[in-house]
GROMACS .gro file of C-alpha atoms in nm:
model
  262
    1UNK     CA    1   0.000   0.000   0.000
    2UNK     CA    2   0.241   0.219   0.084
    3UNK     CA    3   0.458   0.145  -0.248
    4UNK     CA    4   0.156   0.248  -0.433
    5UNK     CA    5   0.060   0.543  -0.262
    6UNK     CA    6   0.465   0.699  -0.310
    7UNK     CA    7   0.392   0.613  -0.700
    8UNK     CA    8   0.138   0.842  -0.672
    9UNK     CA    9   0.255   1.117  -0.541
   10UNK     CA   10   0.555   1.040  -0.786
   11UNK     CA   11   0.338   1.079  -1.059
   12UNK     CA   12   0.141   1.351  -0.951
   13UNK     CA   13   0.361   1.604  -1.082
   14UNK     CA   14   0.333   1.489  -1.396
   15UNK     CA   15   0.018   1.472  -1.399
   16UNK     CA   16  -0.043   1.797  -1.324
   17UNK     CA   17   0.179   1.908  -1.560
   18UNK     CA   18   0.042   1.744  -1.852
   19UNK     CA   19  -0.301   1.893  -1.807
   20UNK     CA   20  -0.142   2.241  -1.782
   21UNK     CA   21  -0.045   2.200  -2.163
   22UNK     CA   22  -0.176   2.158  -2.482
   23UNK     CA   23  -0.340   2.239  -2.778
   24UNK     CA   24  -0.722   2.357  -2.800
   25UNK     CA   25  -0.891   2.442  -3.128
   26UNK     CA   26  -1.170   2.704  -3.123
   27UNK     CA   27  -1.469   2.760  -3.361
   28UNK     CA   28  -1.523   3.175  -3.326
   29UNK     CA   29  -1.865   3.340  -3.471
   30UNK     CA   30  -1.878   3.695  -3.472
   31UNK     CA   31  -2.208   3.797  -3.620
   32UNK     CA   32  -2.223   4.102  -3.908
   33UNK     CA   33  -2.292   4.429  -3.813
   34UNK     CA   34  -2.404   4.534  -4.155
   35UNK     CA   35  -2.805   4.536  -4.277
   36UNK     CA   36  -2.848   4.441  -4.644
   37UNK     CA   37  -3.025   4.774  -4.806
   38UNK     CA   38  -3.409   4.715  -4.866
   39UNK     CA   39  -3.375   4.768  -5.235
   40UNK     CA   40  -3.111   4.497  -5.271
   41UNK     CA   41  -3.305   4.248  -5.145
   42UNK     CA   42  -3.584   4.295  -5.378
   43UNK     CA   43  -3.352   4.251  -5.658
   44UNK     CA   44  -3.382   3.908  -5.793
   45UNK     CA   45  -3.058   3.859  -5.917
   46UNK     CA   46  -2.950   3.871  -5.578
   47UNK     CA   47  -3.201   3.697  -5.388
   48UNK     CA   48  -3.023   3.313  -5.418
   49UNK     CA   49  -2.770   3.448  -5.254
   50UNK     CA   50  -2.876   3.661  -4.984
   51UNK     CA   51  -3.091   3.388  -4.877
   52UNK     CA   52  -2.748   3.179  -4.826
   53UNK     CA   53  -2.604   3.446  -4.654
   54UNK     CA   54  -2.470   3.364  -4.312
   55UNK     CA   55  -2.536   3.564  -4.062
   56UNK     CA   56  -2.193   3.604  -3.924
   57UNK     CA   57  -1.801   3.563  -3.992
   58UNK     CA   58  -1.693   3.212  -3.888
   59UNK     CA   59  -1.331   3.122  -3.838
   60UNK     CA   60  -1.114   2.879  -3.667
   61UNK     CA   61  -0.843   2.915  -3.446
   62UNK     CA   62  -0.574   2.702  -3.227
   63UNK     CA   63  -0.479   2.795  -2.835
   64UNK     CA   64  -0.129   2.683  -2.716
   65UNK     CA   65  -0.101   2.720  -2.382
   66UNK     CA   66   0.166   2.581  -2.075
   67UNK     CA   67   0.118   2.664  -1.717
   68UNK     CA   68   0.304   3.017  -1.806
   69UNK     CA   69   0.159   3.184  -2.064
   70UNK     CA   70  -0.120   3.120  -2.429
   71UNK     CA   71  -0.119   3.238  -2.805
   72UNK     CA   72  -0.443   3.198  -2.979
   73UNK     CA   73  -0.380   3.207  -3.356
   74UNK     CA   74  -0.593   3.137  -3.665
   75UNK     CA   75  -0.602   2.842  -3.867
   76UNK     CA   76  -0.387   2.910  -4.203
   77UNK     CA   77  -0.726   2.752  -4.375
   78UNK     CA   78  -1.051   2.933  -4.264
   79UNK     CA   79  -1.360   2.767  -4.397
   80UNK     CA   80  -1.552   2.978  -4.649
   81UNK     CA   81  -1.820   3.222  -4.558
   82UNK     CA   82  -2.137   3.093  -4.789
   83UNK     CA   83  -2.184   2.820  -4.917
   84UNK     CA   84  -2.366   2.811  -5.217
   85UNK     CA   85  -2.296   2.775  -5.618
   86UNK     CA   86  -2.147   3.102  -5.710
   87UNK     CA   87  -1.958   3.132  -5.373
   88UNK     CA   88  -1.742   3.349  -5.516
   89UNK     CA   89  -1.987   3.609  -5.653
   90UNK     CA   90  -2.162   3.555  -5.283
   91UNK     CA   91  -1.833   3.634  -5.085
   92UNK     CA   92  -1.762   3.902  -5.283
   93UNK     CA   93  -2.122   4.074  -5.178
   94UNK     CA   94  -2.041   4.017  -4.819
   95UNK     CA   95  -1.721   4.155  -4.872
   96UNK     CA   96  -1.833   4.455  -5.031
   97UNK     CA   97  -2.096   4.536  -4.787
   98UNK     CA   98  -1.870   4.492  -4.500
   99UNK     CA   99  -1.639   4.708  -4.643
  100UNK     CA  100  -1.872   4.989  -4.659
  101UNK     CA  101  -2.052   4.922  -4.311
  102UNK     CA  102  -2.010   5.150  -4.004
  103UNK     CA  103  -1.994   4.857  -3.749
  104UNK     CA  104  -1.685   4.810  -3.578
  105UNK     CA  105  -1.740   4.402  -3.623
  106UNK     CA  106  -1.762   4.414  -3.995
  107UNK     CA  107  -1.427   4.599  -4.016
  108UNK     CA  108  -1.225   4.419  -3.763
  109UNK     CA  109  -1.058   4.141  -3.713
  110UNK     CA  110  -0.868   3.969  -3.445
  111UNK     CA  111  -0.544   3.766  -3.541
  112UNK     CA  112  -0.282   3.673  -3.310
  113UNK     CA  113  -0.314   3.684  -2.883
  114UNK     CA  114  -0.079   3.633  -2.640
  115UNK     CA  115  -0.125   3.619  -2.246
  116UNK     CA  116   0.145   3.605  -1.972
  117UNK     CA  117  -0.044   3.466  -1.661
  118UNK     CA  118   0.182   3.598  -1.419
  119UNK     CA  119   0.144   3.978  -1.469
  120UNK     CA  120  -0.157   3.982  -1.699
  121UNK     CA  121   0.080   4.080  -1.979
  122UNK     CA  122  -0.123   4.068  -2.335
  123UNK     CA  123   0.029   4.168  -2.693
  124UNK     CA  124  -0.228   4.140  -2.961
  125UNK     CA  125  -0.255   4.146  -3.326
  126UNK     CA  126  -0.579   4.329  -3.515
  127UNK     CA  127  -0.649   4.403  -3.850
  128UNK     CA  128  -0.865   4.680  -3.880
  129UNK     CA  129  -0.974   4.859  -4.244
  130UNK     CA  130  -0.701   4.599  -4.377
  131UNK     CA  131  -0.389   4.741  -4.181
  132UNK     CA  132  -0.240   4.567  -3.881
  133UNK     CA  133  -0.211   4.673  -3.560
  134UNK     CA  134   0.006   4.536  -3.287
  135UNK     CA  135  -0.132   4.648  -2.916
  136UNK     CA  136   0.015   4.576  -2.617
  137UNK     CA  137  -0.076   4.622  -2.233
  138UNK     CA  138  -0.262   4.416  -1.947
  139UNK     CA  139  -0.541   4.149  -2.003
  140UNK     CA  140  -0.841   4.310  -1.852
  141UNK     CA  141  -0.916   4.259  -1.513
  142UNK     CA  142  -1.259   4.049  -1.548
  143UNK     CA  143  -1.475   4.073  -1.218
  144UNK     CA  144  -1.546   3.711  -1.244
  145UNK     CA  145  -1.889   3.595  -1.080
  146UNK     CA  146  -1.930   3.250  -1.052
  147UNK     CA  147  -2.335   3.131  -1.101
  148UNK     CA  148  -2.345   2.809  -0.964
  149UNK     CA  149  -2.423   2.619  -1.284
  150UNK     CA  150  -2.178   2.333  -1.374
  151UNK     CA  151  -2.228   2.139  -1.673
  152UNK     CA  152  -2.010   1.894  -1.910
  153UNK     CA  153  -1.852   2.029  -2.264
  154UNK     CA  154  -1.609   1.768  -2.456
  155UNK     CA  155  -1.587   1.517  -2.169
  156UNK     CA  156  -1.501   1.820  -1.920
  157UNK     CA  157  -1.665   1.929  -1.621
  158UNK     CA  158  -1.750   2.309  -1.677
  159UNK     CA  159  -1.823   2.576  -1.484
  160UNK     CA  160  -2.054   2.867  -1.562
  161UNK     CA  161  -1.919   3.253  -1.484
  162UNK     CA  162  -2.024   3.598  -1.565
  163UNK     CA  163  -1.861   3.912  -1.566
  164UNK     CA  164  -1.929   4.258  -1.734
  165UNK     CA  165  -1.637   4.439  -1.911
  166UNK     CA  166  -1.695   4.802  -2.128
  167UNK     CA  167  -2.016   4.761  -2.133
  168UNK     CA  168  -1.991   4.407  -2.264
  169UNK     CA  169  -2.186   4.080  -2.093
  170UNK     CA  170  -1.933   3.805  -2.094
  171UNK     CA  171  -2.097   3.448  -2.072
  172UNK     CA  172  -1.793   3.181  -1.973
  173UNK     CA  173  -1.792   2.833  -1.914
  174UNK     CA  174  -1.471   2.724  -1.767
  175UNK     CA  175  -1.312   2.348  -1.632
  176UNK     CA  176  -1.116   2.297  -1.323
  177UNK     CA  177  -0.968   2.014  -1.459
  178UNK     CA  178  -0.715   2.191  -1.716
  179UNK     CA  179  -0.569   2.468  -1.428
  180UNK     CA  180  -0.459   2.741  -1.592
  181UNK     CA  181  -0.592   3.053  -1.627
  182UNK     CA  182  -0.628   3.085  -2.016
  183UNK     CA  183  -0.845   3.088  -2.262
  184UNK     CA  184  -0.945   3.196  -2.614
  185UNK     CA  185  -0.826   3.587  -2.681
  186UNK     CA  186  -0.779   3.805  -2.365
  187UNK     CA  187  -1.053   3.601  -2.195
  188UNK     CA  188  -0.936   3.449  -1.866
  189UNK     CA  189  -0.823   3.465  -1.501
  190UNK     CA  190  -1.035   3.177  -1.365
  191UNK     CA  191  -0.926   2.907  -1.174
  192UNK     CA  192  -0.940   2.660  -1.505
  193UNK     CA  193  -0.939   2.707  -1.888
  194UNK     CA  194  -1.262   2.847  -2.071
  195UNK     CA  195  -1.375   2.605  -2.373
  196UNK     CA  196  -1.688   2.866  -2.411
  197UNK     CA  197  -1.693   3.277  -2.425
  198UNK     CA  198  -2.042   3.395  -2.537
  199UNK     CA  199  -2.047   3.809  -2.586
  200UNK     CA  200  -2.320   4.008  -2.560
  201UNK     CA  201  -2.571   3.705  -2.619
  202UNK     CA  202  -2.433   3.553  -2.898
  203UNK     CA  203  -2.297   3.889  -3.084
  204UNK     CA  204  -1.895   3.685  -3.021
  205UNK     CA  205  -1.882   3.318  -2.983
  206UNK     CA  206  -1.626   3.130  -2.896
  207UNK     CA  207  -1.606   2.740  -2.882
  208UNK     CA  208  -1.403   2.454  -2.805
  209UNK     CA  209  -1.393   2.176  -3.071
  210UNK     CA  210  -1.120   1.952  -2.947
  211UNK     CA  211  -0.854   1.992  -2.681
  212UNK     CA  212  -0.551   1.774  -2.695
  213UNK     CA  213  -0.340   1.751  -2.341
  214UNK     CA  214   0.010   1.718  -2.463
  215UNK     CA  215   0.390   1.852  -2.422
  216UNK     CA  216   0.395   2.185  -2.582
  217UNK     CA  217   0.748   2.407  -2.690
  218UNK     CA  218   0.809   2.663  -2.469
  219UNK     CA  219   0.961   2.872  -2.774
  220UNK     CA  220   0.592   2.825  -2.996
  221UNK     CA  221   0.452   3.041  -2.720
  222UNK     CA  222   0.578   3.374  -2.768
  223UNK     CA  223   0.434   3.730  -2.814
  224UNK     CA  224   0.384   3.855  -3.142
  225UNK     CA  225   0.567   4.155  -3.282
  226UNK     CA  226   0.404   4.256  -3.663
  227UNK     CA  227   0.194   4.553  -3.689
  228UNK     CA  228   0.174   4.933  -3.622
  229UNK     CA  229   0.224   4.904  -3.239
  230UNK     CA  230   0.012   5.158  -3.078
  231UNK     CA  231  -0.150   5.166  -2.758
  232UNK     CA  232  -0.501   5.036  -2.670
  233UNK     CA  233  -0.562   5.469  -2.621
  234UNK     CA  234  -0.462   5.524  -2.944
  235UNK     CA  235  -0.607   5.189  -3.125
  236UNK     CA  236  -0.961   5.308  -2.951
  237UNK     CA  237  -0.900   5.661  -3.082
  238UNK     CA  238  -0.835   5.559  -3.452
  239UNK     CA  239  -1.106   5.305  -3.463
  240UNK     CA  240  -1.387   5.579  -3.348
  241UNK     CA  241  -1.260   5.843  -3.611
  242UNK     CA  242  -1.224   5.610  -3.888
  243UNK     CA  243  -1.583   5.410  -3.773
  244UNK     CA  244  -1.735   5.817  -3.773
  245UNK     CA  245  -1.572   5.881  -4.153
  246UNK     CA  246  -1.758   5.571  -4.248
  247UNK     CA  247  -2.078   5.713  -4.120
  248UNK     CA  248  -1.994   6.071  -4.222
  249UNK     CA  249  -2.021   5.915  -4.624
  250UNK     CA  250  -2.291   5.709  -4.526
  251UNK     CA  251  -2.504   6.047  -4.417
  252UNK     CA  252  -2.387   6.242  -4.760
  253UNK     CA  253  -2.493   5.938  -4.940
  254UNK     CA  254  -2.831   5.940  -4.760
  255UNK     CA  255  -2.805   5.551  -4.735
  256UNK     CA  256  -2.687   5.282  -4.501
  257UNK     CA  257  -2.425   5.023  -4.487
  258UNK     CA  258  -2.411   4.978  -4.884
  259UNK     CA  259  -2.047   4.898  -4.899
  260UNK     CA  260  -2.008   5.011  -5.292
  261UNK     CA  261  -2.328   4.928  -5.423
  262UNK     CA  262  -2.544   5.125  -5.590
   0.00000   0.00000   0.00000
């Protein structure tokens, strides 16, 4: 007995260890902002495929993450946006009309994340109006309020929290049983990794698809340096005037989030 309990403890360690690293792939939804004009949608030409349309952006993306630190990236291959027999014709509307839309989810995008657990340090990579911005700082400080509500995602034990950030309602389910404080983007600082961040009911979804527990290099983790770096001040600041251009053309034009159609 007592051979077998010292093998334990031996192997605890390890244990512990292994479940603090691995690999997690997310599915992430982030639904348009834009509103297809009333007088293209009585245009039959166009009525195959705005009834394909998706409603949002869908993309995947892979967390590494050790008991030190996470970088969410996205998957070189993200699956296409409609699905239907002139895809390309179809991707190119959604294109266009997000390019012309005022809403700051139909003109940005999130690429690369990294989080330091130990001081909260984050360094993030955005495109927004096709240039790229590198932003660094602290992950925010999420006031964390745990509901109660435990469920089970992908064979894990999950726990339901809440928190309110910028105005934002931040839906998490989180599992003890991976202990580290990560999960996908800046969303984190609970005592376990989050497999599920809903936004504003739905508006941002992330989701776990697999998680693989396994030996990850140190050196794959590491804080990415393309972009403009600017601070999160002057990110915010650029975003609003360019966002207020956008709507400033809109107003002349007397229309709404058209992109370039006429």
């Amino acid at each position: 007995m007592k051979k077998l309990l010292t093998l334990a403890l031996l192997l605890l360690p390890v244990t512990v260890s292994a479940q603090q690293q691995g690999v997690i792939l997310f599915d992430r939804q982030v639904q348009y902002g834009f509103e297809v004009p009333e007088d293209l949608k009585n245009r039959p030409q166009l009525k195959e495929m705005l009834d394909a349309m998706p409603p949002a952006h869908f993309a995947s993306l892979l967390l590494l993450f050790d008991e030190s630190a996470s970088l969410l990236t996205p998957v070189p291959e993200p699956e296409p946006e409609v699905a239907v027999s002139d895809a390309p014709r179809a991707a190119g509307l959604v294109m266009r009309l997000k390019m012309g839309s005022s809403s700051r989810s139909d003109q940005e995008e999130f690429l690369d994340t990294y989080v330091r657990y130990e001081d909260g340090m984050i360094a993030e990579t955005r495109d927004f109006m096709t240039r790229q911005f590198l932003l660094t700082g602290t992950r925010p400080a999420y006031q964390w309020k745990l509901t109660g509500e435990q469920s089970e995602f992908l064979g894990y034990a999950v726990q339901k929290a809440t928190a309110v950030q910028d105005s934002s309602m931040i839906e998490a389910w989180f599992t003890p049983e991976i202990p580290v404080p990560a999960g996908p983007g800046p969303y984190g600082g609970l005592p376990g990794m989050i497999l599920s961040v809903s936004v504003n009911d739905g508006q941002t979804l992330y989701s776990a698809t697999e998680v693989k527990l396994e030996t990850v290099d140190a050196s794959a983790i590491k804080a990415p340096v393309d972009g403009d770096q600017v601070s999160h001040e002057e990110y915010e600041k650029i975003v609003a005037e360019k966002l207020e251009e956008i709507k400033m053309r809109q107003r002349r034009r007397g229309g709404g989030d058209r992109g370039g159609l006429g």
